[in-house]
Short mmCIF file of C-alpha atoms and ligand atoms in Angstrom, two decimals:
data_model
loop_
_atom_site.label_atom_id
_atom_site.label_comp_id
_atom_site.label_asym_id
_atom_site.label_seq_id
_atom_site.Cartn_x
_atom_site.Cartn_y
_atom_site.Cartn_z
CA MET A 11 -112.66 -43.81 67.48
CA LYS A 12 -113.27 -43.06 63.88
CA LEU A 13 -109.81 -41.47 63.35
CA PHE A 14 -108.19 -44.40 65.32
CA LYS A 15 -110.03 -47.00 63.04
CA ARG A 16 -109.14 -45.15 59.82
CA GLY A 17 -105.43 -44.89 61.05
CA PHE A 18 -105.21 -48.57 61.83
CA LEU A 19 -106.64 -49.49 58.34
CA VAL A 20 -104.03 -47.22 56.72
CA LEU A 21 -101.44 -48.88 58.64
CA ALA A 22 -102.62 -52.25 58.04
CA ILE A 23 -102.69 -51.66 54.12
CA PHE A 24 -99.26 -50.18 54.33
CA SER A 25 -97.83 -53.20 56.25
CA LEU A 26 -99.57 -55.57 53.76
CA LEU A 27 -98.23 -53.72 50.81
CA ALA A 28 -94.87 -53.69 52.42
CA MET A 29 -94.97 -57.27 53.02
CA LEU A 30 -96.13 -58.07 49.54
CA LEU A 31 -93.45 -55.83 48.07
CA THR A 32 -90.54 -57.29 50.19
CA GLY A 33 -91.84 -60.71 49.52
CA CYS A 34 -91.88 -60.32 45.65
CA GLY A 35 -88.54 -58.56 45.83
CA ALA A 36 -87.03 -61.51 47.75
CA LYS A 37 -88.69 -63.93 45.09
CA GLN A 38 -87.39 -61.73 42.33
CA GLN A 39 -83.97 -61.60 43.82
CA ALA A 40 -83.94 -65.66 44.13
CA GLY A 41 -84.94 -65.73 40.52
CA GLU A 42 -82.15 -63.60 39.51
CA ASN A 43 -79.77 -65.53 41.64
CA ASN A 44 -80.78 -69.02 40.01
CA GLU A 45 -80.25 -67.31 36.65
CA GLN A 46 -76.87 -66.05 37.55
CA SER A 47 -75.95 -69.45 38.94
CA GLU A 48 -77.11 -71.03 35.93
CA GLN A 49 -75.12 -68.86 33.74
CA ALA A 50 -72.15 -69.40 35.98
CA GLU A 51 -72.38 -72.99 35.40
CA LYS A 52 -72.74 -72.80 31.61
CA VAL A 53 -69.32 -73.40 29.94
CA PHE A 54 -69.33 -72.11 26.56
CA VAL A 55 -67.47 -74.12 23.88
CA ASN A 56 -67.31 -72.34 20.54
CA ILE A 57 -65.93 -74.43 17.81
CA ALA A 58 -64.10 -72.96 14.88
CA THR A 59 -64.67 -74.83 11.53
CA GLY A 60 -64.18 -73.68 8.03
CA GLY A 61 -66.17 -72.66 4.93
CA THR A 62 -69.96 -73.95 4.61
CA ALA A 63 -68.84 -76.11 1.53
CA GLY A 64 -65.89 -77.85 3.46
CA VAL A 65 -66.15 -80.77 5.86
CA TYR A 66 -65.08 -79.04 8.95
CA TYR A 67 -68.33 -77.21 9.01
CA PRO A 68 -70.85 -80.22 8.95
CA LEU A 69 -68.60 -82.09 11.30
CA GLY A 70 -68.29 -79.18 13.77
CA GLY A 71 -72.06 -78.80 13.77
CA ALA A 72 -72.58 -82.34 14.66
CA MET A 73 -69.86 -82.20 17.37
CA ALA A 74 -71.52 -79.17 19.03
CA GLU A 75 -74.92 -81.21 19.16
CA ILE A 76 -72.77 -84.13 20.75
CA LEU A 77 -71.42 -81.85 23.49
CA ASN A 78 -74.52 -80.27 24.16
CA LYS A 79 -76.43 -83.58 24.56
CA ASN A 80 -73.76 -85.32 26.61
CA ILE A 81 -72.02 -82.83 28.85
CA ASP A 82 -73.89 -81.17 31.51
CA GLY A 83 -73.74 -77.41 31.52
CA VAL A 84 -71.96 -77.03 28.17
CA ASN A 85 -73.26 -74.78 25.66
CA ALA A 86 -71.51 -75.66 22.21
CA THR A 87 -71.87 -73.96 18.94
CA ALA A 88 -69.99 -74.35 15.58
CA GLN A 89 -69.24 -71.30 13.38
CA SER A 90 -68.00 -71.00 9.98
CA THR A 91 -64.63 -69.44 9.52
CA GLY A 92 -61.60 -68.94 7.06
CA ALA A 93 -60.42 -72.40 8.34
CA SER A 94 -56.99 -73.52 9.82
CA VAL A 95 -54.75 -70.65 10.30
CA ALA A 96 -57.59 -68.16 11.04
CA ASN A 97 -58.86 -70.86 13.54
CA ILE A 98 -55.58 -71.06 15.46
CA ASN A 99 -55.66 -67.23 15.78
CA MET A 100 -59.15 -67.48 17.14
CA LEU A 101 -58.00 -69.97 19.69
CA LYS A 102 -55.12 -67.75 20.69
CA ASP A 103 -57.35 -64.67 21.29
CA GLY A 104 -59.93 -66.76 23.04
CA SER A 105 -62.89 -66.36 20.79
CA VAL A 106 -63.29 -69.91 20.37
CA GLN A 107 -62.17 -72.78 22.69
CA MET A 108 -61.88 -75.59 20.08
CA ALA A 109 -60.95 -75.59 16.53
CA PHE A 110 -60.52 -77.91 13.47
CA VAL A 111 -57.26 -77.32 12.01
CA GLN A 112 -54.70 -79.31 9.78
CA ASN A 113 -51.92 -80.98 11.66
CA ASP A 114 -49.19 -79.25 9.38
CA ILE A 115 -50.60 -75.93 10.41
CA ALA A 116 -51.00 -76.67 14.08
CA TYR A 117 -47.17 -77.86 13.96
CA TYR A 118 -46.24 -74.34 12.34
CA ALA A 119 -48.26 -72.59 14.96
CA ALA A 120 -46.92 -74.43 18.00
CA ASN A 121 -43.24 -74.21 16.77
CA GLY A 122 -43.40 -70.39 15.20
CA THR A 123 -42.49 -71.55 11.85
CA GLU A 124 -43.90 -70.91 8.33
CA MET A 125 -46.92 -68.39 8.46
CA PHE A 126 -46.26 -68.30 12.31
CA LYS A 127 -42.76 -67.35 12.02
CA ASP A 128 -41.90 -65.32 15.05
CA GLN A 129 -45.65 -65.64 16.24
CA LYS A 130 -45.32 -68.77 17.97
CA VAL A 131 -48.68 -69.73 19.75
CA GLU A 132 -48.04 -70.88 23.40
CA GLY A 133 -50.27 -73.22 25.12
CA LEU A 134 -51.60 -75.02 21.91
CA LYS A 135 -52.69 -78.52 22.56
CA GLY A 136 -54.20 -81.39 20.64
CA LEU A 137 -57.54 -83.32 21.43
CA ALA A 138 -57.25 -85.88 18.64
CA THR A 139 -56.53 -86.33 15.01
CA LEU A 140 -59.42 -86.94 12.77
CA TYR A 141 -59.16 -87.98 9.14
CA PRO A 142 -56.89 -87.37 6.10
CA GLU A 143 -57.51 -84.26 4.11
CA THR A 144 -56.27 -84.39 0.66
CA ILE A 145 -55.20 -81.53 -1.42
CA GLN A 146 -57.42 -81.71 -4.37
CA ILE A 147 -56.59 -79.43 -7.47
CA VAL A 148 -59.73 -78.93 -9.24
CA THR A 149 -60.44 -77.60 -13.00
CA LEU A 150 -63.03 -78.32 -15.64
CA ASP A 151 -62.06 -80.23 -18.88
CA LYS A 152 -62.98 -77.30 -21.16
CA THR A 153 -60.05 -75.27 -19.60
CA GLY A 154 -57.59 -77.80 -21.22
CA ILE A 155 -55.48 -77.74 -17.91
CA ASN A 156 -53.98 -81.15 -17.39
CA SER A 157 -51.07 -80.60 -14.91
CA ILE A 158 -49.79 -78.33 -12.19
CA ALA A 159 -47.32 -76.96 -14.73
CA ASP A 160 -50.29 -75.84 -17.02
CA LEU A 161 -51.33 -73.58 -14.15
CA LYS A 162 -48.66 -71.01 -15.06
CA GLY A 163 -50.42 -67.67 -16.35
CA LYS A 164 -53.87 -68.90 -14.93
CA ARG A 165 -56.28 -67.52 -12.38
CA VAL A 166 -56.09 -69.98 -9.32
CA ALA A 167 -58.32 -70.04 -6.30
CA VAL A 168 -55.76 -70.95 -3.68
CA GLY A 169 -58.22 -71.22 -0.62
CA ALA A 170 -59.48 -68.61 1.72
CA ALA A 171 -56.92 -66.12 3.12
CA GLY A 172 -55.87 -67.68 6.30
CA SER A 173 -56.82 -71.30 5.37
CA GLY A 174 -54.61 -74.31 5.48
CA THR A 175 -55.39 -74.81 1.79
CA GLU A 176 -53.59 -71.57 0.84
CA ALA A 177 -50.41 -72.81 2.66
CA ASN A 178 -50.66 -76.24 0.97
CA ALA A 179 -51.31 -74.58 -2.38
CA ARG A 180 -48.18 -72.41 -2.11
CA GLN A 181 -46.02 -75.27 -1.12
CA ILE A 182 -47.23 -77.57 -3.94
CA LEU A 183 -46.82 -74.85 -6.45
CA ASN A 184 -43.31 -74.02 -5.30
CA ALA A 185 -42.49 -77.69 -5.33
CA SER A 186 -43.51 -77.59 -9.03
CA ASP A 187 -41.31 -74.43 -9.62
CA ILE A 188 -44.26 -72.03 -9.85
CA THR A 189 -44.58 -69.25 -7.54
CA TYR A 190 -47.54 -66.61 -6.90
CA ASP A 191 -45.81 -64.36 -9.45
CA ASP A 192 -46.55 -66.86 -12.14
CA ILE A 193 -50.35 -67.14 -11.42
CA THR A 194 -53.21 -64.66 -10.79
CA VAL A 195 -53.96 -65.62 -7.16
CA GLN A 196 -57.52 -65.65 -5.92
CA TYR A 197 -58.19 -66.13 -2.05
CA LEU A 198 -61.53 -67.78 -2.19
CA SER A 199 -63.58 -70.03 0.09
CA PHE A 200 -64.26 -73.45 -1.39
CA ALA A 201 -67.96 -72.18 -2.02
CA GLU A 202 -66.69 -69.09 -3.74
CA ALA A 203 -63.99 -71.11 -5.67
CA ALA A 204 -66.79 -73.57 -6.73
CA SER A 205 -68.94 -70.76 -8.12
CA ASN A 206 -66.08 -68.90 -9.82
CA LEU A 207 -64.98 -72.00 -11.50
CA LYS A 208 -68.46 -72.71 -12.77
CA ASP A 209 -68.88 -69.08 -14.06
CA GLY A 210 -65.41 -69.30 -15.76
CA ASN A 211 -63.90 -66.58 -13.57
CA VAL A 212 -61.28 -68.77 -12.18
CA ASP A 213 -59.43 -71.57 -14.06
CA ALA A 214 -58.56 -73.94 -11.20
CA ALA A 215 -58.97 -74.22 -7.48
CA PHE A 216 -57.08 -75.93 -4.49
CA VAL A 217 -59.16 -77.50 -1.91
CA THR A 218 -57.69 -79.20 1.02
CA ALA A 219 -60.37 -81.39 2.82
CA GLY A 220 -61.73 -84.88 3.15
CA PHE A 221 -63.11 -86.23 0.26
CA PRO A 222 -65.76 -86.18 -1.35
CA THR A 223 -65.86 -82.59 -0.56
CA ALA A 224 -69.19 -80.61 -1.02
CA ALA A 225 -67.64 -77.78 -3.19
CA ILE A 226 -66.32 -80.11 -5.82
CA GLN A 227 -69.43 -82.33 -5.86
CA ASP A 228 -71.25 -79.23 -6.49
CA ILE A 229 -68.98 -78.27 -9.69
CA ALA A 230 -69.14 -81.84 -10.69
CA ALA A 231 -72.89 -81.99 -10.57
CA GLN A 232 -72.90 -79.43 -13.72
CA HIS A 233 -69.58 -79.85 -15.28
CA ASN A 234 -66.81 -82.50 -16.06
CA VAL A 235 -64.30 -81.78 -13.42
CA VAL A 236 -60.63 -82.76 -13.79
CA LEU A 237 -58.30 -83.39 -10.83
CA LEU A 238 -54.92 -82.43 -11.45
CA PRO A 239 -52.41 -85.10 -10.07
CA VAL A 240 -49.59 -84.34 -7.72
CA PRO A 241 -46.94 -86.53 -9.36
CA GLY A 242 -44.62 -88.73 -7.15
CA ASP A 243 -41.49 -86.64 -7.86
CA VAL A 244 -43.29 -83.50 -6.63
CA ALA A 245 -44.68 -85.27 -3.65
CA ASP A 246 -41.25 -86.61 -2.69
CA LYS A 247 -39.80 -82.99 -2.90
CA LEU A 248 -42.58 -81.56 -0.99
CA MET A 249 -42.17 -84.42 1.78
CA GLN A 250 -38.61 -83.66 2.07
CA ASP A 251 -39.25 -79.93 3.01
CA TYR A 252 -42.60 -80.65 4.92
CA SER A 253 -42.94 -83.78 6.65
CA PHE A 254 -46.66 -83.78 7.25
CA TYR A 255 -47.62 -84.75 3.76
CA THR A 256 -48.44 -88.39 2.75
CA LYS A 257 -49.14 -89.76 -0.59
CA VAL A 258 -52.61 -90.85 -1.28
CA THR A 259 -54.82 -91.91 -4.21
CA ILE A 260 -58.09 -90.12 -5.02
CA PRO A 261 -59.98 -93.28 -6.14
CA ALA A 262 -61.76 -93.21 -9.49
CA GLY A 263 -65.56 -92.37 -9.09
CA THR A 264 -64.93 -90.06 -6.04
CA TYR A 265 -66.75 -87.55 -8.35
CA PRO A 266 -69.18 -87.98 -10.92
CA LYS A 267 -67.39 -88.91 -14.43
CA GLN A 268 -63.95 -89.07 -12.68
CA ASP A 269 -62.98 -92.33 -14.29
CA SER A 270 -59.13 -92.71 -13.18
CA ASP A 271 -57.48 -92.73 -9.90
CA VAL A 272 -55.41 -89.60 -9.24
CA GLU A 273 -52.24 -89.40 -7.34
CA ALA A 274 -52.37 -86.83 -4.54
CA VAL A 275 -51.05 -85.69 -1.07
CA SER A 276 -52.75 -85.42 2.13
CA VAL A 277 -52.34 -84.06 5.58
CA MET A 278 -54.46 -84.83 8.60
CA SER A 279 -57.18 -82.99 10.18
CA MET A 280 -57.17 -82.62 14.06
CA LEU A 281 -59.12 -80.89 16.74
CA ALA A 282 -57.00 -78.27 18.82
CA VAL A 283 -57.50 -76.51 21.96
CA THR A 284 -55.48 -74.60 24.47
CA ASP A 285 -53.92 -75.21 28.02
CA ALA A 286 -56.83 -72.76 29.25
CA MET A 287 -59.35 -75.47 28.93
CA ASP A 288 -59.55 -77.37 32.05
CA GLU A 289 -58.57 -81.14 32.18
CA GLN A 290 -61.97 -82.39 33.16
CA LEU A 291 -63.72 -80.36 30.25
CA ALA A 292 -61.14 -81.83 27.60
CA TYR A 293 -61.71 -85.29 29.00
CA ASN A 294 -65.41 -84.93 28.73
CA ILE A 295 -65.08 -83.67 25.26
CA ALA A 296 -62.85 -86.54 23.90
CA LYS A 297 -65.37 -88.98 25.87
CA ALA A 298 -68.50 -87.47 24.35
CA ILE A 299 -66.95 -87.34 20.75
CA TYR A 300 -65.64 -90.82 20.88
CA SER A 301 -68.90 -92.35 22.34
CA ASN A 302 -71.00 -90.79 19.62
CA LEU A 303 -69.08 -91.46 16.40
CA ASP A 304 -72.40 -92.57 14.63
CA ALA A 305 -73.44 -88.79 14.66
CA LEU A 306 -70.10 -87.94 12.86
CA LYS A 307 -70.73 -90.60 10.28
CA ALA A 308 -74.14 -89.27 9.61
CA ALA A 309 -72.73 -85.89 9.11
CA HIS A 310 -70.28 -86.69 6.47
CA SER A 311 -68.69 -89.98 5.27
CA VAL A 312 -65.31 -89.06 6.43
CA GLY A 313 -66.86 -89.80 9.87
CA ALA A 314 -66.15 -93.38 9.32
CA MET A 315 -62.53 -92.85 9.45
CA ILE A 316 -62.63 -91.30 12.89
CA THR A 317 -61.76 -93.76 15.66
CA LYS A 318 -60.24 -93.84 19.10
CA GLU A 319 -57.37 -96.02 17.84
CA LYS A 320 -56.26 -93.63 15.11
CA ALA A 321 -56.74 -90.46 17.31
CA GLN A 322 -53.04 -90.09 17.83
CA GLU A 323 -52.13 -90.79 14.17
CA GLY A 324 -50.14 -87.77 12.75
CA MET A 325 -50.68 -85.79 16.07
CA SER A 326 -48.21 -82.86 15.58
CA ILE A 327 -48.52 -80.97 18.94
CA PRO A 328 -48.61 -82.01 22.46
CA LEU A 329 -51.79 -83.58 23.81
CA HIS A 330 -54.24 -81.88 26.14
CA PRO A 331 -53.80 -83.62 29.57
CA GLY A 332 -57.50 -84.31 29.61
CA ALA A 333 -57.26 -86.06 26.21
CA GLU A 334 -54.24 -87.98 27.41
CA LYS A 335 -56.12 -89.11 30.25
CA PHE A 336 -59.23 -90.19 28.02
CA PHE A 337 -57.00 -92.08 25.40
CA ASN A 338 -54.70 -93.76 27.93
CA GLU A 339 -57.66 -95.25 30.03
N1 LIG B 29 -58.33 -77.94 5.69
C1 LIG B 29 -59.10 -76.69 5.19
C2 LIG B 29 -58.26 -75.53 5.62
O1 LIG B 29 -57.90 -75.41 6.92
C3 LIG B 29 -60.43 -76.74 5.48
C4 LIG B 29 -61.32 -78.02 5.33
C5 LIG B 29 -62.73 -78.01 5.58
O2 LIG B 29 -63.48 -76.86 5.68
O3 LIG B 29 -63.22 -79.08 5.60
O4 LIG B 29 -58.08 -74.79 4.87
#
């Protein structure tokens, strides 16, 4: 009897334990399944921008926030990069799903020309064009440099390696009969160019970005900056060879102590994706961005130039079908 009782007790405890264990196990498994399905539903949108002292970077941060707030299941983040050319390569290898790029660089990539010669990027699609990016050639008044011709023999920051800026610098110098052999070329981000210009380690810097650009504001806060003009004849020559340039004026007062207008050329910034992005996601992204333009304005003053009406101006590659659907509805 005693034995029987003890046996029964042991059995009862075992079965209770077993029940508890399997119960817990089942619960845990259910928890894991939930996490897995949540993860499966999360769509990651990594956004390639540019250097931290440019315009792509703050706008990209604002866009990531817009996407996170407005599209269910999207996990968007913006990252600092070497800008346009590097961004297209990141789109191509799938490390980002969306990128800020210049419309000229996007065209070269989609058509396999210039820096993408023999390396045509298949499936590159446009979401929207954004705002003009002006090629600003910055120096300090104390360098005595007054024109592009004066850059001969000088140390010139031509943008980060892999930037659109670098391509613009090369093309503008060439149109002015200057090659990289005539200058000391420095591949620097906008922030690096600004600090090197301030420290006297470079003489001038090319900055292709919406103005005012943080890097130039930073230099101008401590020094008298001079913006070198791109004269009309150089602009004409440039536009003959490269159709994406347009003539613009950098108005007096864009930067402290800049008291006259400066002739310049600009290209357009745009958002690029690939055909790997599904139509609904591209549609949702376009819709979220164009329904929250105030947040872009708050991130940078060029945000005021981003409108649905202008979103096709200067588009240099085929539109993604999702964006086409959004802009045509
Ligand atoms: N357009 C520049 C480039 O691709 C970057 C501009 C920015 O960072 O705002 O080189």
